[in-house]
C-alpha cells in the first residue's frame, strides 16, 4: 500500500486525537527509516526517544527470535520469567536501586510511583504531591494530573485531588507549597515535552533536601531522559542526586512497550501483595529486549556523552546562523532542542521533505532525540538539513 492509501484508512478509522504526518513507515536500518512510497529519512525522532538502538539491531533480532522460538511471549505475573528477572537485576545494578516493578508505558510507571507515594504518605497522614509547571508525565488520570500544563487538563476535570504545582527551577515556589502534608515531589530532571528544559543542580539538591526534611518521596520521571539519552545511564547521575523512586519507559523495551518503577532504599517495601499489578508487566518479549538495551547501556551512554556534545555544538551553530528564527539551543546528550520564534511544524515539514525526521516539544521547540547509535556524520547530515530548512523559511 502507498502512504496515501494507508493515511486515508487511518483517517477514516482512527479517533482524531493525533495530528499525524501523512506518511507510513515501512522499514528501517541503522538510523534510517523508509516510508511506504520508498522515501528514506534520517530519523532524529526515534519513535519519540524510544528506538535507542536504531533499526535492525542484530542483538535485538536474536533476542526476539529466541523468545519466539521458545513459544512463550507472555507468562503473567503469577510466574517468573528469566528475562524479566535479569532486566530487573540489571536495572538495580545500573541505578544503584533496590526494587523494580515492570509495567507497559511511561504513564503507567508514573501511576505506580504516585500510588507508592500515596501509600507511603497514608501511614503518616499525608497525601499532597508537588509537581511542576511545564512538566509532562503521561495521559492517564494520575499522570495527567501531575502534568503541569493546562492544555492537557482542559475538558477532563476533575483531576486527582491533592496535587499542587510549583515553578520549575524555582526552589522558593516549592518551599511555599511544601509542608508536613507533602507525600512526594515528582520532577523530570530534564523536562521533555514541556520544551527540553534542564533542571539546575542547586534546584534538584534543594528538592532532595526538602523531601528529606519532610519525609516525602522524591520521584524522578526519567521516562524520556533516562537510559543513556543524556550521556549517562540515568540523568540523575549527572547531578549526583539520588531519587527515592525513578520512573522509566520509552527506550526500555527496545521498541516494545515497557515501563518500570524503580525504588531506592527509602521507597523499598511500600507495596505488599495485592497493592498493584499489571497483567503485561515484565512481558517476556519486552523483557528480552530490555536485557539487550540494558547490557549495552554503559557503552552507549559513554558514546552519547561525546556525540551529544557534538550535537549541542552543531545546534548552537544553527542558532547563531539564524537569529531571526531561533532563540537558543538547550538540552543534554541526545535530548536537545532549538527554541524557535516560529511554529516548529513548519520547520518539521520542510525537514521531512528533505529527508530528516525531527519533532516538536511544547509550542516553540524543535526537538532532537536520535537513536543513541547516531554518529557524528549523521549529526552533520541532520544539521545541514535543518540549516537549509531554516534558510528557506527566513
Ligand atoms: C513520554 C513521557 C511520559 C509518558 O509515557 P507514555 O509511554 O506515553 O505513557 C511520561 N513522562 C515523560 C517524561 C515522558 O517523556
Coordinates of C-alpha atoms and ligand atoms in Angstrom, one line a residue:
X1 CA 0.0 0.0 0.0
X2 CA 1.1 3.6 -0.6
X3 CA 1.5 6.3 2.0
X4 CA -1.7 7.9 0.8
X5 CA -3.8 4.7 0.9
X6 CA -2.6 4.0 4.5
X7 CA -3.2 7.5 5.6
X8 CA -6.7 7.6 4.3
X9 CA -7.6 4.3 6.0
X10 CA -6.1 5.7 9.2
X11 CA -8.1 8.9 8.9
X12 CA -11.3 7.0 8.4
X13 CA -10.9 4.5 11.2
X14 CA -8.8 6.2 13.9
X15 CA -10.1 8.6 16.6
X16 CA -8.8 12.1 15.8
X17 CA -6.6 12.6 18.8
X18 CA -3.4 12.8 16.9
X19 CA -2.3 15.2 14.2
X20 CA -0.2 12.8 12.2
X21 CA 2.2 13.5 9.4
X22 CA 0.9 11.9 6.1
X23 CA 3.5 9.1 5.8
X24 CA 3.6 5.5 6.9
X25 CA 6.9 4.0 7.9
X26 CA 7.6 0.6 6.4
X27 CA 11.2 -0.4 7.4
X28 CA 14.4 0.8 9.0
X29 CA 18.1 0.1 9.1
X30 CA 20.5 1.8 11.4
X31 CA 19.1 5.3 11.9
X32 CA 17.3 5.5 8.6
X33 CA 13.7 4.7 8.0
X34 CA 11.8 4.1 4.7
X35 CA 8.2 5.1 4.1
X36 CA 5.7 3.1 2.1
X37 CA 6.5 5.1 -1.1
X38 CA 10.2 4.2 -0.7
X39 CA 11.4 7.6 0.5
X40 CA 14.2 7.5 3.1
X41 CA 14.6 9.6 6.2
X42 CA 17.4 10.2 8.7
X43 CA 15.5 9.6 11.9
X44 CA 16.2 12.1 14.7
X45 CA 12.9 11.3 16.4
X46 CA 13.5 7.6 17.1
X47 CA 9.8 6.9 17.8
X48 CA 10.0 9.7 20.4
X49 CA 13.2 8.7 22.2
X50 CA 12.2 5.0 22.1
X51 CA 14.4 3.4 19.5
X52 CA 17.7 3.7 21.3
X53 CA 19.4 1.0 19.2
X54 CA 18.0 2.3 15.9
X55 CA 16.6 -0.1 13.5
X56 CA 17.5 -3.7 12.7
X57 CA 19.9 -4.2 15.7
X58 CA 21.2 -7.8 15.4
X59 CA 21.2 -8.5 19.1
X60 CA 17.6 -7.3 19.4
X61 CA 16.7 -9.6 16.5
X62 CA 18.4 -12.6 18.1
X63 CA 16.8 -12.0 21.5
X64 CA 13.3 -11.6 20.0
X65 CA 13.7 -14.7 17.7
X66 CA 14.8 -16.8 20.7
X67 CA 11.7 -15.7 22.6
X68 CA 9.5 -16.6 19.6
X69 CA 11.2 -20.0 19.3
X70 CA 10.5 -20.7 23.0
X71 CA 6.8 -20.3 22.1
X72 CA 6.2 -18.2 25.2
X73 CA 5.6 -14.5 24.6
X74 CA 3.8 -13.9 27.9
X75 CA 3.6 -15.6 31.3
X76 CA 1.6 -13.2 33.5
X77 CA 3.0 -12.3 36.9
X78 CA 1.6 -15.4 38.5
X79 CA 5.0 -16.9 37.5
X80 CA 8.6 -15.7 37.0
X81 CA 10.4 -15.5 33.7
X82 CA 14.2 -15.3 33.3
X83 CA 14.2 -12.3 31.0
X84 CA 12.2 -10.0 33.4
X85 CA 14.3 -11.0 36.5
X86 CA 17.5 -10.4 34.6
X87 CA 16.2 -7.0 33.4
X88 CA 15.3 -6.1 37.0
X89 CA 18.6 -7.1 38.4
X90 CA 20.5 -5.2 35.6
X91 CA 18.4 -2.1 36.3
X92 CA 19.1 -2.2 40.0
X93 CA 22.9 -2.7 39.3
X94 CA 23.0 0.3 36.9
X95 CA 20.9 2.7 39.0
X96 CA 22.0 1.6 42.5
X97 CA 18.4 0.9 43.4
X98 CA 16.7 -1.9 45.3
X99 CA 13.5 -3.0 43.7
X100 CA 11.7 -2.8 40.3
X101 CA 8.1 -3.0 39.2
X102 CA 7.6 -3.5 35.5
X103 CA 4.6 -2.1 33.5
X104 CA 4.0 -1.1 29.9
X105 CA 4.3 2.7 29.5
X106 CA 5.5 5.9 31.0
X107 CA 2.1 7.0 32.2
X108 CA 1.7 3.6 33.9
X109 CA 5.1 3.9 35.5
X110 CA 4.1 7.2 37.0
X111 CA 0.8 5.9 38.1
X112 CA 2.7 3.2 40.0
X113 CA 5.0 5.9 41.6
X114 CA 2.1 8.0 42.6
X115 CA 0.3 5.1 44.2
X116 CA 3.6 4.3 46.1
X117 CA 3.7 8.0 47.2
X118 CA 0.1 7.9 48.4
X119 CA 0.6 4.6 50.2
X120 CA 3.8 5.9 51.8
X121 CA 2.0 9.0 52.9
X122 CA -1.2 7.3 54.1
X123 CA 0.6 5.8 57.0
X124 CA 1.8 9.3 58.0
X125 CA -1.4 11.2 57.3
X126 CA -0.2 12.9 54.2
X127 CA -1.2 12.9 50.6
X128 CA -0.1 16.0 48.8
X129 CA 2.0 15.7 45.6
X130 CA 4.1 18.6 44.4
X131 CA 4.8 18.7 40.6
X132 CA 6.0 21.4 38.3
X133 CA 4.8 23.8 35.6
X134 CA 5.8 22.7 32.0
X135 CA 6.1 19.1 33.2
X136 CA 4.8 16.1 31.3
X137 CA 4.1 12.7 33.0
X138 CA 1.6 11.0 30.7
X139 CA -2.1 10.9 29.9
X140 CA -3.8 8.6 32.4
X141 CA -5.7 10.4 35.2
X142 CA -3.0 10.4 37.8
X143 CA -0.2 11.1 35.4
X144 CA -2.0 13.9 33.5
X145 CA -3.0 15.5 36.9
X146 CA 0.7 15.8 37.9
X147 CA 1.4 17.1 34.3
X148 CA 1.7 20.8 35.0
X149 CA 0.3 22.1 31.7
X150 CA -3.3 23.5 31.5
X151 CA -3.8 22.3 27.9
X152 CA -3.7 18.7 29.0
X153 CA -6.3 19.2 31.7
X154 CA -8.8 21.2 29.7
X155 CA -12.1 19.4 29.4
X156 CA -11.1 16.5 31.6
X157 CA -11.9 17.8 35.1
X158 CA -12.0 16.9 37.9
X159 CA -8.3 16.0 38.2
X160 CA -6.8 13.9 41.1
X161 CA -7.1 15.8 44.4
X162 CA -4.1 17.0 46.5
X163 CA -1.8 17.8 43.6
X164 CA -0.1 21.2 43.6
X165 CA 2.2 22.9 41.1
X166 CA 5.4 24.8 41.7
X167 CA 7.6 26.6 39.2
X168 CA 10.4 24.6 37.7
X169 CA 13.9 25.6 38.8
X170 CA 12.4 27.8 41.5
X171 CA 13.0 26.4 45.0
X172 CA 11.2 29.2 46.7
X173 CA 8.0 28.3 44.9
X174 CA 8.4 24.7 46.2
X175 CA 9.1 25.9 49.8
X176 CA 5.9 27.9 49.6
X177 CA 3.9 24.7 48.9
X178 CA 5.8 22.1 50.9
X179 CA 4.7 21.2 54.4
X180 CA 4.1 18.2 56.6
X181 CA 1.2 17.1 54.3
X182 CA 3.6 16.7 51.4
X183 CA 3.9 13.0 50.4
X184 CA 6.0 13.3 47.3
X185 CA 7.6 15.6 44.8
X186 CA 7.6 14.5 41.2
X187 CA 10.0 16.0 38.7
X188 CA 11.7 15.4 35.4
X189 CA 15.5 16.2 35.8
X190 CA 15.4 17.3 32.2
X191 CA 11.9 18.3 31.1
X192 CA 11.0 16.8 27.7
X193 CA 7.6 17.6 26.2
X194 CA 7.5 20.9 28.1
X195 CA 10.3 22.2 25.9
X196 CA 13.7 20.5 26.7
X197 CA 14.4 22.4 29.9
X198 CA 17.3 21.0 32.1
X199 CA 17.0 21.3 35.9
X200 CA 19.7 23.3 37.7
X201 CA 21.8 21.3 40.1
X202 CA 21.0 23.5 43.0
X203 CA 17.3 23.1 42.3
X204 CA 17.5 19.2 42.4
X205 CA 19.7 19.4 45.5
X206 CA 17.1 21.7 47.1
X207 CA 14.3 19.3 46.3
X208 CA 16.3 16.4 47.8
X209 CA 16.7 18.4 51.0
X210 CA 13.1 19.4 51.2
X211 CA 11.9 15.8 50.6
X212 CA 14.3 14.6 53.3
X213 CA 13.3 17.2 55.8
X214 CA 9.5 16.5 55.3
X215 CA 9.9 12.7 55.0
X216 CA 8.4 12.9 51.5
X217 CA 9.5 10.8 48.5
X218 CA 11.4 12.4 45.6
X219 CA 10.3 10.9 42.3
X220 CA 12.4 11.4 39.2
X221 CA 10.5 10.9 36.0
X222 CA 13.2 9.7 33.6
X223 CA 10.8 8.2 31.1
X224 CA 12.4 10.3 28.4
X225 CA 15.7 11.5 29.8
X226 CA 16.8 8.1 31.3
X227 CA 18.5 5.1 29.8
X228 CA 21.6 6.7 28.2
X229 CA 19.8 9.5 26.5
X230 CA 21.7 12.3 28.3
X231 CA 25.1 10.6 28.2
X232 CA 24.9 8.6 31.5
X233 CA 22.8 5.5 32.1
X234 CA 20.4 7.8 34.1
X235 CA 20.0 11.6 34.0
X236 CA 20.2 11.8 37.9
X237 CA 23.8 10.6 37.7
X238 CA 24.8 13.9 36.1
X239 CA 23.6 15.7 39.2
X240 CA 24.9 13.3 41.9
X241 CA 21.4 13.3 43.5
X242 CA 19.5 10.1 44.1
X243 CA 15.7 10.0 43.9
X244 CA 13.6 7.7 46.1
X245 CA 11.7 6.5 43.0
X246 CA 12.7 6.5 39.4
X247 CA 10.3 6.0 36.5
X248 CA 11.4 4.7 33.1
X249 CA 9.8 3.6 29.9
X250 CA 10.3 4.8 26.2
X251 CA 13.7 3.2 25.4
X252 CA 13.5 0.4 28.0
X253 CA 11.8 -2.2 25.8
X254 CA 13.9 -1.6 22.7
X255 CA 10.8 -0.7 20.8
X256 CA 8.3 -2.9 22.6
X257 CA 6.1 -1.4 25.3
X258 CA 7.7 -1.5 28.7
X259 CA 7.9 0.8 31.7
X260 CA 9.4 0.5 35.1
X261 CA 9.1 1.9 38.6
X262 CA 12.4 1.7 40.3
X263 CA 12.7 2.1 44.1
X264 CA 15.7 3.2 46.1
X265 CA 16.2 2.3 49.8
X266 CA 13.7 4.8 51.3
X267 CA 10.9 3.6 49.0
X268 CA 11.7 -0.1 49.4
X269 CA 8.9 -2.4 50.5
X270 CA 6.0 0.1 50.1
X271 CA 3.9 -2.3 48.0
X272 CA 2.6 -5.5 49.5
X273 CA 1.0 -8.4 47.5
X274 CA -2.3 -7.2 46.1
X275 CA -1.4 -3.5 46.1
X276 CA -0.6 -3.0 42.5
X277 CA -0.2 -5.1 39.3
X278 CA 0.0 -5.1 35.5
X279 CA -1.0 -8.2 33.5
X280 CA 1.6 -7.5 30.8
X281 CA 4.3 -6.1 33.2
X282 CA 7.6 -7.9 32.7
X283 CA 6.3 -9.4 29.5
X284 CA 8.7 -12.0 28.1
X285 CA 9.3 -10.4 24.7
X286 CA 9.7 -6.8 26.1
X287 CA 11.9 -8.0 28.9
X288 CA 14.2 -9.9 26.4
X289 CA 14.7 -6.6 24.5
X290 CA 15.2 -4.7 27.8
X291 CA 18.1 -7.1 28.6
X292 CA 19.7 -6.2 25.3
X293 CA 19.2 -2.4 25.8
X294 CA 20.5 -2.6 29.4
X295 CA 23.5 -4.7 28.5
X296 CA 24.6 -2.0 26.0
X297 CA 23.7 0.9 28.3
X298 CA 27.2 1.6 29.8
X299 CA 29.0 1.8 26.4
X300 CA 26.1 3.6 24.7
X301 CA 25.9 6.2 27.4
X302 CA 29.6 6.9 27.2
X303 CA 29.4 7.4 23.4
X304 CA 26.4 9.6 23.8
X305 CA 28.2 11.8 26.2
X306 CA 30.8 12.7 23.5
X307 CA 28.5 12.7 20.5
X308 CA 25.9 14.6 22.4
X309 CA 28.3 17.4 23.0
X310 CA 28.9 17.5 19.2
X311 CA 25.2 17.7 18.6
X312 CA 25.0 20.5 21.0
X313 CA 27.7 22.4 19.2
X314 CA 26.1 21.9 15.8
X315 CA 22.7 23.2 17.2
X316 CA 24.5 26.3 18.7
X317 CA 25.9 27.0 15.3
X318 CA 22.5 26.8 13.7
X319 CA 21.1 29.2 16.3
X320 CA 23.8 31.7 15.7
X321 CA 23.4 31.4 12.0
X322 CA 19.6 32.0 12.1
X323 CA 19.0 34.6 14.8
X324 CA 15.8 35.8 13.2
X325 CA 14.2 32.3 13.7
X326 CA 16.0 30.8 16.7
X327 CA 16.2 31.9 20.3
X328 CA 18.6 29.3 21.8
X329 CA 19.6 25.6 21.8
X330 CA 19.5 23.6 25.0
X331 CA 19.4 20.1 26.4
X332 CA 21.8 17.3 27.3
X333 CA 23.4 14.4 25.4
X334 CA 21.0 13.2 22.7
X335 CA 18.0 15.1 24.1
X336 CA 18.2 18.6 22.8
X337 CA 16.1 21.3 21.3
X338 CA 16.2 24.6 19.5
X339 CA 13.8 27.2 20.8
X340 CA 12.2 28.8 17.7
X341 CA 10.4 32.1 17.1
X342 CA 8.1 30.3 14.6
X343 CA 5.9 27.3 14.9
X344 CA 8.1 24.1 14.9
X345 CA 5.7 22.4 12.5
X346 CA 6.8 24.5 9.5
X347 CA 10.4 23.5 10.1
X348 CA 9.5 19.9 10.7
X349 CA 7.6 19.7 7.4
X350 CA 10.5 21.2 5.5
X351 CA 13.0 18.8 7.1
X352 CA 10.7 15.9 6.2
X353 CA 10.6 17.0 2.6
X354 CA 14.4 17.0 2.7
X355 CA 14.6 13.5 4.3
X356 CA 15.0 14.3 8.0
X357 CA 12.6 13.4 10.8
X358 CA 12.5 15.8 13.7
X359 CA 9.6 16.6 16.1
X360 CA 8.5 19.4 18.4
X361 CA 8.4 19.8 22.2
X362 CA 6.0 22.4 23.6
X363 CA 4.8 25.2 21.3
X364 CA 8.2 26.5 20.2
X365 CA 10.9 23.9 20.5
X366 CA 12.3 21.8 17.7
X367 CA 13.3 18.5 19.4
X368 CA 16.2 16.2 18.5
X369 CA 16.2 12.7 20.1
X370 CA 18.0 10.5 17.7
X371 CA 18.8 6.8 18.3
X372 CA 21.7 6.6 20.6
X373 CA 23.7 4.9 17.9
X374 CA 23.7 8.1 15.7
X375 CA 27.2 9.1 14.6
X376 CA 28.8 12.5 14.2
X377 CA 28.4 12.0 10.4
X378 CA 24.7 11.5 10.9
X379 CA 24.6 14.7 13.1
X380 CA 26.4 16.6 10.3
X381 CA 23.8 15.5 7.8
X382 CA 20.9 16.3 10.1
X383 CA 22.3 19.7 11.0
X384 CA 22.9 20.6 7.3
X385 CA 19.2 19.8 6.5
X386 CA 17.9 21.9 9.5
X387 CA 20.2 24.7 8.4
X388 CA 18.8 24.5 4.8
X389 CA 15.2 24.3 6.0
X390 CA 15.6 27.4 8.2
X391 CA 17.3 29.3 5.4
X392 CA 14.3 28.7 3.2
X393 CA 11.9 29.9 5.9
X394 CA 13.8 33.1 6.7
Ligands
LIG1 C1 6.6 10.2 27.2 C2 6.6 10.5 28.6 C3 5.7 10.0 29.5 C4 4.5 9.2 29.1 O1 4.9 8.0 28.5 P1 3.8 7.1 27.8 O2 4.6 5.8 27.5 O3 3.4 7.8 26.6 O4 2.7 6.9 28.7 C5 5.9 10.3 30.9 N1 6.9 11.1 31.3 C6 7.8 11.6 30.4 C7 8.9 12.5 30.9 C8 7.7 11.4 29.1 O5 8.5 11.9 28.2

